Short mmCIF file of C-alpha atoms in Angstrom, two decimals:
data_model
loop_
_atom_site.label_atom_id
_atom_site.label_comp_id
_atom_site.label_asym_id
_atom_site.label_seq_id
_atom_site.Cartn_x
_atom_site.Cartn_y
_atom_site.Cartn_z
CA ARG A 253 260.68 186.15 96.76
CA LEU A 254 260.40 182.48 97.72
CA VAL A 255 259.00 181.19 100.95
CA LEU A 256 260.16 177.82 102.25
CA GLY A 257 258.22 176.19 105.05
CA GLY A 258 256.52 179.48 105.85
CA ALA A 259 259.66 181.53 106.59
CA LEU A 260 261.21 184.06 104.25
CA ASP A 261 264.50 182.92 102.83
CA ALA A 262 267.20 185.42 103.78
CA ALA A 263 269.78 186.58 101.27
CA ALA A 264 272.54 185.26 103.58
CA PRO A 265 272.67 183.91 107.11
CA ALA A 266 272.11 186.85 109.44
CA ASP A 267 272.32 186.46 113.19
CA GLY A 268 272.74 190.09 114.13
CA ASP A 269 276.37 190.74 115.01
CA THR A 270 277.37 187.11 114.30
CA ALA A 271 276.44 186.99 110.60
CA GLY A 272 280.13 186.48 109.77
CA CYS A 273 280.14 183.21 111.72
CA TRP A 274 278.55 181.22 108.87
CA THR A 275 280.81 179.59 106.26
CA ARG A 276 279.62 178.40 102.86
CA PHE A 277 280.48 175.02 101.40
CA GLY A 278 278.70 173.76 98.29
CA THR A 279 275.02 174.61 98.47
CA SER A 280 274.85 175.31 102.22
CA TRP A 281 276.07 177.65 104.95
CA TYR A 282 277.49 176.05 108.12
CA ARG A 283 278.10 177.28 111.62
CA TYR A 284 279.65 175.58 114.64
CA PHE A 285 278.12 176.31 118.04
CA GLY A 286 280.11 175.37 121.11
CA ASP A 287 282.65 176.73 123.51
CA ASP A 288 285.95 175.89 121.88
CA LEU A 289 288.18 177.48 119.20
CA GLY A 290 288.16 180.84 120.97
CA GLY A 291 285.45 181.91 118.53
CA GLY A 292 283.88 184.48 120.85
CA ALA A 293 280.30 185.28 119.85
CA CYS A 294 280.51 182.78 116.99
CA HIS A 295 280.90 179.75 119.22
CA ALA A 296 280.07 180.74 122.79
CA VAL A 297 276.73 179.02 123.30
CA GLY A 298 277.95 176.00 125.25
CA ALA A 299 277.36 172.31 124.77
CA ARG A 300 273.84 170.96 124.35
CA ASP A 301 272.20 167.56 124.24
CA GLN A 302 270.99 166.40 120.82
CA ALA A 303 267.40 167.67 121.21
CA ALA A 304 268.51 171.10 122.45
CA ALA A 305 271.03 171.31 119.60
CA ALA A 306 268.24 170.65 117.09
CA VAL A 307 266.10 173.38 118.68
CA ALA A 308 269.04 175.81 118.66
CA CYS A 309 269.65 175.16 114.94
CA LYS A 310 265.95 175.68 114.17
CA SER A 311 266.05 178.99 116.05
CA HIS A 312 268.51 180.13 113.36
CA GLY A 313 266.32 178.80 110.54
CA ALA A 314 268.75 175.91 110.12
CA TYR A 315 269.08 172.20 110.89
CA ARG A 316 271.85 169.99 112.27
CA ALA A 317 274.35 169.38 109.50
CA ARG A 318 273.57 166.44 107.21
CA VAL A 319 276.81 165.17 105.71
CA SER A 320 276.53 163.97 102.12
CA SER A 321 280.16 163.39 101.04
CA ALA A 322 283.69 162.83 102.29
CA GLU A 323 284.56 166.36 101.16
CA GLU A 324 281.71 167.86 103.15
CA ASN A 325 282.70 165.73 106.16
CA ALA A 326 286.26 167.10 106.00
CA PHE A 327 284.94 170.66 105.70
CA ILE A 328 282.68 170.26 108.75
CA ALA A 329 285.52 168.62 110.71
CA GLY A 330 287.59 171.74 110.03
CA LEU A 331 284.98 174.02 111.57
CA ARG A 332 285.58 172.74 115.10
CA SER A 333 288.15 171.12 117.34
CA SER A 334 285.91 169.07 119.64
CA ASP A 335 283.20 166.45 119.26
CA ALA A 336 279.95 167.84 117.87
CA TRP A 337 276.42 166.81 116.95
CA ILE A 338 275.55 166.32 113.29
CA GLY A 339 272.18 165.23 111.94
CA GLY A 340 271.47 161.52 112.27
CA THR A 341 269.66 159.05 114.50
CA ASP A 342 268.69 155.39 114.67
CA ALA A 343 266.25 155.87 117.58
CA ALA A 344 263.28 154.51 115.59
CA LYS A 345 265.08 151.32 114.49
CA GLU A 346 268.50 150.27 115.70
CA GLY A 347 271.04 150.39 112.87
CA ALA A 348 268.72 152.25 110.44
CA TRP A 349 270.33 155.71 110.44
CA VAL A 350 268.14 158.56 109.18
CA ASP A 351 268.27 162.37 109.14
CA GLU A 352 265.88 164.72 110.96
CA GLU A 353 263.33 164.31 108.16
CA GLY A 354 263.43 160.50 108.41
CA ALA A 355 265.36 159.98 105.14
CA PRO A 356 268.16 157.37 105.17
CA LEU A 357 271.63 158.85 105.45
CA GLY A 358 273.23 158.86 102.01
CA TYR A 359 276.77 159.12 103.36
CA VAL A 360 278.24 157.86 106.63
CA GLY A 361 281.70 158.45 108.05
CA TRP A 362 281.77 156.12 111.04
CA ALA A 363 285.05 155.88 112.92
CA SER A 364 286.54 152.41 113.30
CA GLY A 365 284.30 150.23 115.49
CA GLN A 366 281.35 152.64 115.24
CA PRO A 367 278.44 152.72 115.52
CA ASP A 368 278.49 150.37 118.49
CA ASN A 369 275.36 151.35 120.48
CA TRP A 370 277.41 151.09 123.68
CA ALA A 371 275.26 150.21 126.71
CA ASP A 372 272.29 149.98 124.33
CA ASP A 373 271.95 153.76 124.67
CA GLU A 374 273.60 155.42 121.65
CA ASN A 375 271.12 156.56 119.04
CA CYS A 376 272.39 159.96 117.88
CA ALA A 377 275.21 160.74 115.43
CA GLY A 378 278.06 163.01 116.30
CA MET A 379 281.48 163.75 114.86
CA TYR A 380 284.74 163.19 116.73
CA SER A 381 287.25 166.03 116.60
CA SER A 382 289.14 163.88 114.06
CA GLY A 383 286.14 163.91 111.69
CA GLY A 384 285.13 160.28 112.22
CA TRP A 385 281.58 159.65 113.40
CA ASN A 386 280.42 158.12 116.66
CA ASP A 387 277.02 157.14 117.96
CA TYR A 388 276.41 158.93 121.26
CA SER A 389 273.73 158.82 123.90
CA CYS A 390 271.33 161.56 122.81
CA ASP A 391 271.65 163.10 126.30
CA THR A 392 275.39 163.74 125.87
CA GLU A 393 276.24 167.43 125.80
CA LEU A 394 278.32 168.41 122.76
CA GLY A 395 278.85 171.39 120.54
CA PHE A 396 276.89 171.19 117.29
CA VAL A 397 277.05 172.14 113.63
CA CYS A 398 274.05 173.77 111.99
CA ALA A 399 273.50 174.05 108.25
CA LEU A 400 271.33 176.35 106.20
CA ALA A 401 270.66 175.99 102.48
CA ALA A 402 272.23 178.82 100.50
CA PRO A 403 269.58 181.10 98.95
CA ASP A 404 270.51 180.22 95.37
CA ALA A 405 270.23 176.51 96.21
CA VAL A 406 266.86 177.07 97.93
CA GLU A 407 265.55 179.01 94.95
CA ALA A 408 266.65 176.29 92.52
CA SER A 409 265.11 173.55 94.68
CA ALA A 410 261.91 175.54 95.10
CA ALA A 411 261.63 176.10 91.36
CA VAL A 412 262.00 172.36 90.71
CA ALA A 413 259.47 171.54 93.44
CA MET A 414 257.00 174.12 92.12
CA ALA A 415 257.32 172.66 88.64
CA ALA A 416 256.61 169.23 90.13
CA GLY A 417 253.54 170.61 91.92
CA GLU A 418 254.82 170.24 95.48
CA ALA A 419 252.73 172.47 97.75
CA ARG A 420 255.38 173.10 100.40
CA TYR A 421 257.05 175.71 98.20
CA PHE A 422 255.19 178.76 96.99
CA ALA A 423 255.99 182.21 95.60
CA ARG A 424 255.32 185.37 97.52
#
């Protein structure tokens, strides 16, 4: 069994009675948290600011969704019907958008005229209900999309990392 970052990798996302709320796309599982879509237990957590959304995702062993392609962007847009946080910030350097790990975003889907850093206070990436991205004030309360690497993808990545001698992955 592989351990990633000190936590056992689950066979599938399991949040008690809401395990069916996660949807797989590519190599990850995704879940929208918010108060729209009539999703009952799947969505009824309410809007959060960006920092609280990140903490909520981590409490599920996940992270705010990092979008890496137009196809993935369209998939995530289909999970919700209101604006939502995704992973991305330029708080460290205006205009230099990075993910939660500090890596540059490989794909961006900015809506027309975005990012605009309106009022010099928009440093966090979110997705409009249409799927286009906007930079928001990090204090704005939105729903959010969390992502979790699928176990087979984690195992493959861990095997590659172990072969390369990276210490953050280890077998148990």
